Amino acid sequence: MYRLFTHNDLDGVACGILFRLAFGEKADIRYNSVSGLNFQVEKYFERMNDRMKKEDHLYITDLSVNHEVTEKINQFVQNGGKAKLIDHHKTALHFNEYSWGLVKVEDDSGTLTSAASLVYDYLVQGNHLVKNGSLDEFVELVRQYDTWDWDILKNYKAKNLNDLFFMVSIEEFEERMVPRLTSGDTFDYDDFEKKLLEMEEDKIERYIRRKKREIIQIETDGLYGGIVHAESYHSELGNELGKEYPHLDYIAILNLGGKKISFRTIHDDVDVSAVAGEFGGGGHAKASGCSMNKEAYNRYIEQAFPLDPIKPDAFKNTYNLKDSKKGCLYENRDRDLYLIYTDGTRYFVQQESKDRHGPFDNFDSAERFIKREFGAALARDDVYISYLENIVFSGRN
């Protein structure tokens, strides 16, 4: 029997589907959360009998086990058992020290991997699975979504696959995927799925618009994070909030019901797996997560609770526009004003009747400073016009 313990997200479930295609009824597949894996694997070893020791093939994909379970697996293998851990997260690279570990963050060409892409190659190379066009495309869609390459490539078909995954149960998703992956040159959605996806896209857009008004800014050890409470669409939300508020280093998405935090960033110089690692979590440099322990609760809930949401930029302006050569005005919740202006090569920030800050090399750097230090946002046209009128009036007197 092929015993697979895998993650319960799209990438992990795709691994399960590949095992189902490769081994059929001989595959015993268990989908697990990050926090539930160690318990499940320990229970497996407790139930193990002599026949299972001799016949079972143990696989773990898209997840990592703790030190105690690692030692049990290693002892199992040393005693003649068969096991394999296949993962693509940077925090799992130490498993390559074991004969049964297979962890690759990138392939030989430098392309980011997913658990499903590694499992697919492994099963094909072991003659357990035969490639076809629909399988190739399915695995690549999963890989693009999990690594967020789909956003770079603008391949919305990959995003749609994840949307569909969350719209149905894991069992129904398997039932829908398996038949279309056994043959065919391409992978596609049926008419019913296309209609569902169209409706879901509208729902996601409304959800993200609402959450944009709720995000809170915090600073810890020089890193600026945006906190938002959300139960759904974490990847989409993290990406859109990151683009909306690029002055933030990362987005922390809190799910109080599940007691989990997801971390996302759009910046190449920020590694959110390190942030998640502070609380015992991990993952990718741009997408990670952790359970909400006491330390995480104190930072992202207790400390953030008294704070107001980020003030949004005015979005219907005609005159007060970003990077205007005539200067543009920002205002915080205390109605303090900040003018960004340029001398033609450098940028400066002038506080109203106070200090001047700068110089900054470009407009984005100046704006980033204002938003981080003062919580200011692009002011409305009427505030900008009133500011100019006061300058003119003061000059006449």
Coordinates of C-alpha atoms in Angstrom, one line a residue:
M1 CA 0.0 0.0 0.0
Y2 CA 1.2 3.5 -0.8
R3 CA 0.5 5.7 2.2
L4 CA 0.5 9.4 1.3
F5 CA 0.3 12.2 3.9
T6 CA 0.0 15.5 2.0
H7 CA -1.1 19.1 2.4
N8 CA -4.7 20.1 2.1
D9 CA -4.1 23.0 -0.3
L10 CA -4.1 22.9 -4.1
D11 CA -0.5 21.8 -4.4
G12 CA -0.9 19.1 -1.8
V13 CA -4.1 17.7 -3.2
A14 CA -2.6 17.7 -6.7
C15 CA 0.0 15.3 -5.2
G16 CA -2.8 13.1 -4.0
I17 CA -4.4 13.1 -7.5
L18 CA -1.2 12.1 -9.0
F19 CA -0.8 9.2 -6.6
R20 CA -4.4 8.2 -7.3
L21 CA -3.6 8.1 -11.0
A22 CA -0.4 6.2 -10.5
F23 CA -1.5 3.6 -7.9
G24 CA -5.3 3.5 -8.0
E25 CA -6.8 1.6 -5.1
K26 CA -3.4 0.9 -3.7
A27 CA -3.1 4.6 -2.7
D28 CA -4.2 5.5 0.8
I29 CA -4.2 9.3 0.8
R30 CA -4.6 11.5 3.9
Y31 CA -4.9 15.3 3.5
N32 CA -3.5 17.2 6.4
S33 CA -3.1 20.7 7.8
V34 CA 0.4 22.0 8.7
S35 CA -0.3 21.6 12.4
G36 CA -2.0 18.1 12.1
L37 CA 0.7 16.2 10.1
N38 CA 2.9 15.1 13.0
F39 CA 0.0 13.7 14.9
Q40 CA -1.2 11.7 11.9
V41 CA 2.2 10.3 11.1
E42 CA 2.8 9.3 14.7
K43 CA -0.6 7.5 14.7
Y44 CA 0.4 5.7 11.5
F45 CA 3.5 4.3 13.2
E46 CA 1.5 3.3 16.3
R47 CA -0.8 1.3 14.1
M48 CA 2.0 -0.3 12.1
N49 CA 2.1 -4.1 12.1
D50 CA 4.7 -6.5 10.6
R51 CA 2.8 -6.6 7.3
M52 CA 2.7 -2.8 6.9
K53 CA 6.5 -2.7 7.8
K54 CA 7.2 -5.1 4.9
E55 CA 4.7 -3.8 2.3
D56 CA 4.0 -0.2 2.9
H57 CA 5.5 2.7 1.0
L58 CA 5.3 5.9 3.2
Y59 CA 5.2 9.3 1.4
I60 CA 4.9 12.8 2.7
T61 CA 4.5 15.6 0.3
D62 CA 4.3 19.4 0.5
L63 CA 4.7 19.3 4.3
S64 CA 7.5 18.9 6.9
V65 CA 7.6 16.8 10.0
N66 CA 9.1 17.7 13.4
H67 CA 12.3 16.3 14.8
E68 CA 10.7 13.4 16.7
V69 CA 8.8 12.2 13.7
T70 CA 11.9 12.6 11.5
E71 CA 13.8 10.2 13.8
K72 CA 10.9 7.7 13.6
I73 CA 10.9 7.8 9.8
N74 CA 14.7 7.5 9.7
Q75 CA 14.6 4.5 12.0
F76 CA 11.9 3.0 9.9
V77 CA 14.0 3.3 6.7
Q78 CA 17.1 2.0 8.5
N79 CA 15.1 -1.1 9.4
G80 CA 14.3 -1.8 5.8
G81 CA 11.1 0.3 5.4
K82 CA 10.3 2.4 2.4
A83 CA 9.7 6.2 2.8
K84 CA 10.0 9.4 0.8
L85 CA 9.5 13.0 1.8
I86 CA 9.1 15.3 -1.3
D87 CA 8.9 19.1 -0.7
H88 CA 9.8 22.4 -2.3
H89 CA 9.9 24.8 0.7
K90 CA 13.3 26.4 1.6
T91 CA 12.6 25.5 5.3
A92 CA 12.6 21.8 4.4
L93 CA 16.0 21.7 2.7
H94 CA 17.6 19.9 5.7
F95 CA 15.7 16.7 4.8
N96 CA 18.1 16.3 1.9
E97 CA 20.6 15.1 4.5
Y98 CA 18.5 11.9 4.7
S99 CA 18.4 9.2 2.1
W100 CA 14.6 9.4 2.0
G101 CA 14.5 13.2 1.5
L102 CA 13.9 15.0 -1.8
V103 CA 13.6 18.8 -1.5
K104 CA 14.2 21.2 -4.4
V105 CA 13.2 24.8 -4.3
E106 CA 14.2 25.3 -7.9
D107 CA 14.7 22.9 -10.8
D108 CA 18.0 22.8 -12.8
S109 CA 16.8 25.7 -15.0
G110 CA 16.2 27.9 -12.1
T111 CA 12.4 27.6 -12.3
L112 CA 10.6 27.5 -8.9
T113 CA 9.2 24.1 -8.2
S114 CA 6.0 22.9 -6.5
A115 CA 5.4 19.7 -4.6
A116 CA 3.2 18.5 -7.5
S117 CA 5.8 19.2 -10.1
L118 CA 8.4 17.3 -8.1
V119 CA 6.0 14.4 -7.4
Y120 CA 5.1 14.3 -11.1
D121 CA 8.7 14.0 -12.2
Y122 CA 9.3 11.4 -9.5
L123 CA 6.4 9.2 -10.5
V124 CA 7.2 9.4 -14.2
Q125 CA 10.9 8.6 -13.7
G126 CA 9.8 5.6 -11.5
N127 CA 7.5 4.4 -14.4
H128 CA 4.5 4.7 -12.1
L129 CA 2.9 7.4 -14.4
V130 CA 2.9 8.1 -18.1
K131 CA 3.0 11.7 -19.2
N132 CA 0.3 13.2 -21.4
G133 CA -0.7 16.8 -22.4
S134 CA -3.5 17.3 -19.9
L135 CA -1.3 16.1 -17.0
D136 CA 1.6 18.3 -18.1
E137 CA -0.7 21.3 -18.2
F138 CA -2.5 20.5 -14.9
V139 CA 0.8 20.2 -13.0
E140 CA 2.2 23.4 -14.5
L141 CA -1.0 25.3 -13.6
V142 CA -0.6 24.0 -10.0
R143 CA 3.1 25.0 -10.0
Q144 CA 2.4 28.5 -11.4
Y145 CA -0.3 29.2 -8.8
D146 CA 1.7 27.8 -5.8
T147 CA 4.8 29.8 -6.7
W148 CA 2.8 32.8 -7.8
D149 CA 4.4 32.7 -11.3
W150 CA 0.9 32.9 -12.7
D151 CA 0.8 36.6 -11.7
I152 CA 4.1 37.3 -13.5
L153 CA 2.9 35.3 -16.5
K154 CA -0.7 36.6 -16.3
N155 CA -1.9 33.1 -16.6
Y156 CA -5.4 33.4 -15.0
K157 CA -6.1 29.8 -15.9
A158 CA -3.9 28.8 -13.0
K159 CA -5.7 31.2 -10.6
N160 CA -9.0 29.8 -11.8
L161 CA -7.8 26.3 -10.8
N162 CA -7.3 27.4 -7.3
D163 CA -10.6 29.2 -7.2
L164 CA -12.4 26.0 -8.3
F165 CA -10.5 24.0 -5.7
F166 CA -11.9 26.2 -2.9
M167 CA -15.4 26.2 -4.3
V168 CA -15.9 22.4 -4.0
S169 CA -14.9 19.7 -1.5
I170 CA -11.5 17.9 -1.9
E171 CA -13.4 14.7 -2.8
E172 CA -15.4 16.5 -5.5
F173 CA -12.3 18.2 -6.8
E174 CA -10.6 14.8 -7.2
E175 CA -13.7 13.4 -8.9
R176 CA -13.7 16.3 -11.4
M177 CA -9.9 16.2 -12.1
V178 CA -9.0 12.5 -12.4
P179 CA -11.1 11.6 -15.5
R180 CA -9.8 14.5 -17.6
L181 CA -6.2 13.8 -16.7
T182 CA -6.1 10.2 -17.9
S183 CA -6.0 11.2 -21.5
G184 CA -6.1 14.3 -23.8
D185 CA -3.7 16.8 -25.0
T186 CA -5.0 19.8 -23.1
F187 CA -6.5 20.6 -19.7
D188 CA -9.6 22.8 -19.7
Y189 CA -12.7 23.6 -17.6
D190 CA -16.2 22.5 -18.6
D191 CA -19.0 25.0 -19.2
F192 CA -20.5 24.6 -15.7
E193 CA -17.1 25.3 -14.1
K194 CA -16.5 28.3 -16.3
K195 CA -19.8 29.8 -15.1
L196 CA -18.9 29.1 -11.5
L197 CA -15.5 30.7 -11.9
E198 CA -17.0 33.8 -13.5
M199 CA -19.3 34.2 -10.5
E200 CA -16.5 33.6 -8.1
E201 CA -14.3 36.3 -9.7
D202 CA -17.0 38.9 -8.9
K203 CA -17.2 37.7 -5.4
I204 CA -13.4 37.9 -4.8
E205 CA -13.3 41.5 -6.2
R206 CA -16.0 42.6 -3.7
Y207 CA -14.3 40.8 -0.9
I208 CA -10.9 42.4 -1.6
R209 CA -12.5 45.9 -1.9
R210 CA -13.9 45.5 1.6
K211 CA -10.7 44.2 3.1
K212 CA -8.7 47.1 1.7
R213 CA -10.6 49.4 4.1
E214 CA -9.7 47.3 7.2
I215 CA -5.9 46.9 6.9
I216 CA -3.8 48.1 9.8
Q217 CA -0.1 49.0 9.7
I218 CA 2.4 48.0 12.3
E219 CA 6.2 48.2 12.6
T220 CA 8.5 45.5 14.2
D221 CA 12.3 45.6 14.1
G222 CA 12.3 47.8 11.0
L223 CA 9.8 45.8 9.0
Y224 CA 6.4 47.3 8.2
G225 CA 3.5 44.9 8.0
G226 CA -0.1 45.2 7.1
I227 CA -2.6 43.3 9.2
V228 CA -6.0 42.2 8.0
H229 CA -8.5 39.6 9.3
A230 CA -9.8 37.3 6.6
E231 CA -10.9 33.7 6.3
S232 CA -10.8 33.4 2.5
Y233 CA -8.8 34.2 -0.6
H234 CA -5.5 34.7 1.3
S235 CA -3.2 34.6 -1.8
E236 CA -5.4 37.0 -3.8
L237 CA -5.8 39.3 -0.9
G238 CA -2.1 39.3 0.0
N239 CA -1.2 40.1 -3.6
E240 CA -3.7 42.9 -4.1
L241 CA -3.0 44.5 -0.7
G242 CA 0.7 44.3 -1.4
K243 CA 0.2 46.2 -4.7
E244 CA -2.2 48.7 -3.1
Y245 CA 0.2 49.5 -0.2
P246 CA 3.7 48.9 -1.7
H247 CA 5.3 50.8 1.3
L248 CA 4.4 47.7 3.4
D249 CA 7.1 45.0 3.5
Y250 CA 4.5 42.2 3.9
I251 CA 0.9 41.4 4.6
A252 CA -0.2 39.3 7.6
I253 CA -3.6 37.7 7.1
L254 CA -5.2 36.5 10.3
N255 CA -7.8 33.7 10.5
L256 CA -9.0 33.7 14.1
G257 CA -11.3 30.7 13.6
G258 CA -8.4 28.5 12.4
K259 CA -5.9 30.3 14.7
K260 CA -3.5 30.7 11.7
I261 CA -1.6 33.5 10.1
S262 CA -0.7 33.7 6.4
F263 CA 2.2 36.0 5.3
R264 CA 2.5 37.4 1.8
T265 CA 4.9 39.8 0.2
I266 CA 5.4 41.2 -3.3
H267 CA 9.0 42.4 -2.6
D268 CA 12.0 40.4 -3.7
D269 CA 14.1 41.7 -0.8
V270 CA 11.7 40.5 1.9
D271 CA 11.5 36.9 3.1
V272 CA 8.3 36.2 4.9
S273 CA 9.4 32.6 5.7
A274 CA 11.7 34.3 8.2
V275 CA 8.8 36.2 9.7
A276 CA 6.7 33.0 10.0
G277 CA 9.8 31.3 11.4
E278 CA 9.7 33.6 14.5
F279 CA 6.5 31.8 15.5
G280 CA 7.4 28.2 14.5
G281 CA 6.1 28.4 10.9
G282 CA 7.7 28.5 7.5
G283 CA 7.1 28.3 3.8
H284 CA 8.3 30.3 0.8
A285 CA 10.1 33.6 0.7
K286 CA 6.9 35.3 -0.6
A287 CA 4.2 33.1 0.9
S288 CA 4.4 31.5 4.4
G289 CA 2.3 30.8 7.4
C290 CA 2.2 29.8 11.0
S291 CA -0.1 28.9 13.8
M292 CA -1.2 31.7 16.1
N293 CA 0.8 31.2 19.3
K294 CA 1.0 33.6 22.2
E295 CA 3.8 35.6 20.7
A296 CA 2.0 36.0 17.4
Y297 CA -1.2 36.9 19.2
N298 CA 0.5 39.7 21.1
R299 CA 2.1 41.2 18.0
Y300 CA -0.7 41.0 15.4
I301 CA -3.8 41.2 17.6
E302 CA -3.1 42.8 21.0
Q303 CA -0.7 45.4 19.8
A304 CA -2.7 46.2 16.6
F305 CA -6.1 46.4 18.3
P306 CA -5.9 50.1 19.3
L307 CA -4.7 51.2 15.9
D308 CA -6.8 52.7 13.1
P309 CA -6.9 51.2 9.6
I310 CA -4.5 52.6 7.0
K311 CA -5.8 55.9 5.5
P312 CA -6.5 55.2 1.8
D313 CA -5.3 57.4 -1.0
A314 CA -7.9 59.7 -2.6
F315 CA -8.8 58.1 -5.9
K316 CA -10.9 60.6 -7.8
N317 CA -8.5 63.5 -7.9
T318 CA -8.0 65.8 -10.9
Y319 CA -5.4 68.2 -9.5
N320 CA -3.6 66.5 -6.5
L321 CA -1.9 63.7 -8.4
K322 CA 1.0 61.5 -7.5
D323 CA 4.5 62.5 -8.8
S324 CA 3.2 65.9 -10.1
K325 CA 6.1 68.2 -10.9
K326 CA 4.1 70.9 -9.1
G327 CA 4.1 68.9 -5.9
C328 CA 1.5 66.6 -4.3
L329 CA -0.1 66.8 -0.9
Y330 CA -0.6 64.0 1.7
E331 CA -2.7 64.1 4.9
N332 CA -2.8 61.7 7.9
R333 CA -5.8 61.0 10.2
D334 CA -4.7 63.9 12.5
R335 CA -5.0 66.2 9.4
D336 CA -1.3 66.9 9.4
L337 CA -0.2 67.8 5.9
Y338 CA 2.9 66.8 4.0
L339 CA 4.0 68.1 0.6
I340 CA 6.2 66.0 -1.7
Y341 CA 8.0 68.3 -4.2
T342 CA 11.0 68.0 -6.5
D343 CA 13.9 70.3 -7.4
G344 CA 14.1 68.5 -10.8
T345 CA 16.4 65.8 -9.7
R346 CA 15.7 65.0 -6.0
Y347 CA 12.5 64.8 -3.9
F348 CA 11.7 66.4 -0.6
V349 CA 9.0 66.1 2.0
Q350 CA 7.8 69.3 3.7
Q351 CA 5.8 69.1 6.9
E352 CA 3.4 72.0 7.3
S353 CA 5.3 74.7 9.2
K354 CA 7.8 72.1 10.4
D355 CA 10.8 70.0 9.3
R356 CA 11.8 69.2 5.8
H357 CA 12.8 65.6 5.1
G358 CA 15.0 64.3 2.3
P359 CA 16.5 64.3 -0.2
F360 CA 15.0 61.2 -1.7
D361 CA 16.2 59.7 -5.0
N362 CA 12.7 59.3 -6.4
F363 CA 9.0 59.9 -5.8
D364 CA 8.3 56.3 -4.6
S365 CA 11.0 56.6 -1.9
A366 CA 9.5 59.9 -0.6
E367 CA 6.0 58.5 -0.6
R368 CA 7.2 55.4 1.2
F369 CA 8.7 57.5 3.9
I370 CA 5.5 59.5 4.4
K371 CA 3.3 56.4 4.6
R372 CA 5.6 54.6 7.0
E373 CA 6.5 57.4 9.3
F374 CA 3.3 59.4 9.4
G375 CA 0.5 57.2 8.1
A376 CA -0.4 59.8 5.5
A377 CA -2.3 59.2 2.3
L378 CA -2.8 61.3 -0.9
A379 CA -5.1 64.1 0.1
R380 CA -8.4 64.9 -1.7
D381 CA -8.5 67.8 -4.3
D382 CA -10.4 70.1 -1.9
V383 CA -7.7 69.7 0.8
Y384 CA -5.0 70.4 -1.8
I385 CA -6.8 73.5 -3.2
S386 CA -7.3 74.8 0.3
Y387 CA -3.6 74.3 1.1
L388 CA -2.6 76.3 -2.0
E389 CA -5.1 79.1 -1.2
N390 CA -3.6 79.4 2.3
I391 CA -0.1 79.8 0.7
V392 CA -1.3 82.5 -1.6
F393 CA -3.2 84.3 1.1
S394 CA -0.2 84.1 3.5
G395 CA 2.0 85.5 0.7
R396 CA -0.2 88.5 0.3
N397 CA 0.0 89.3 3.9

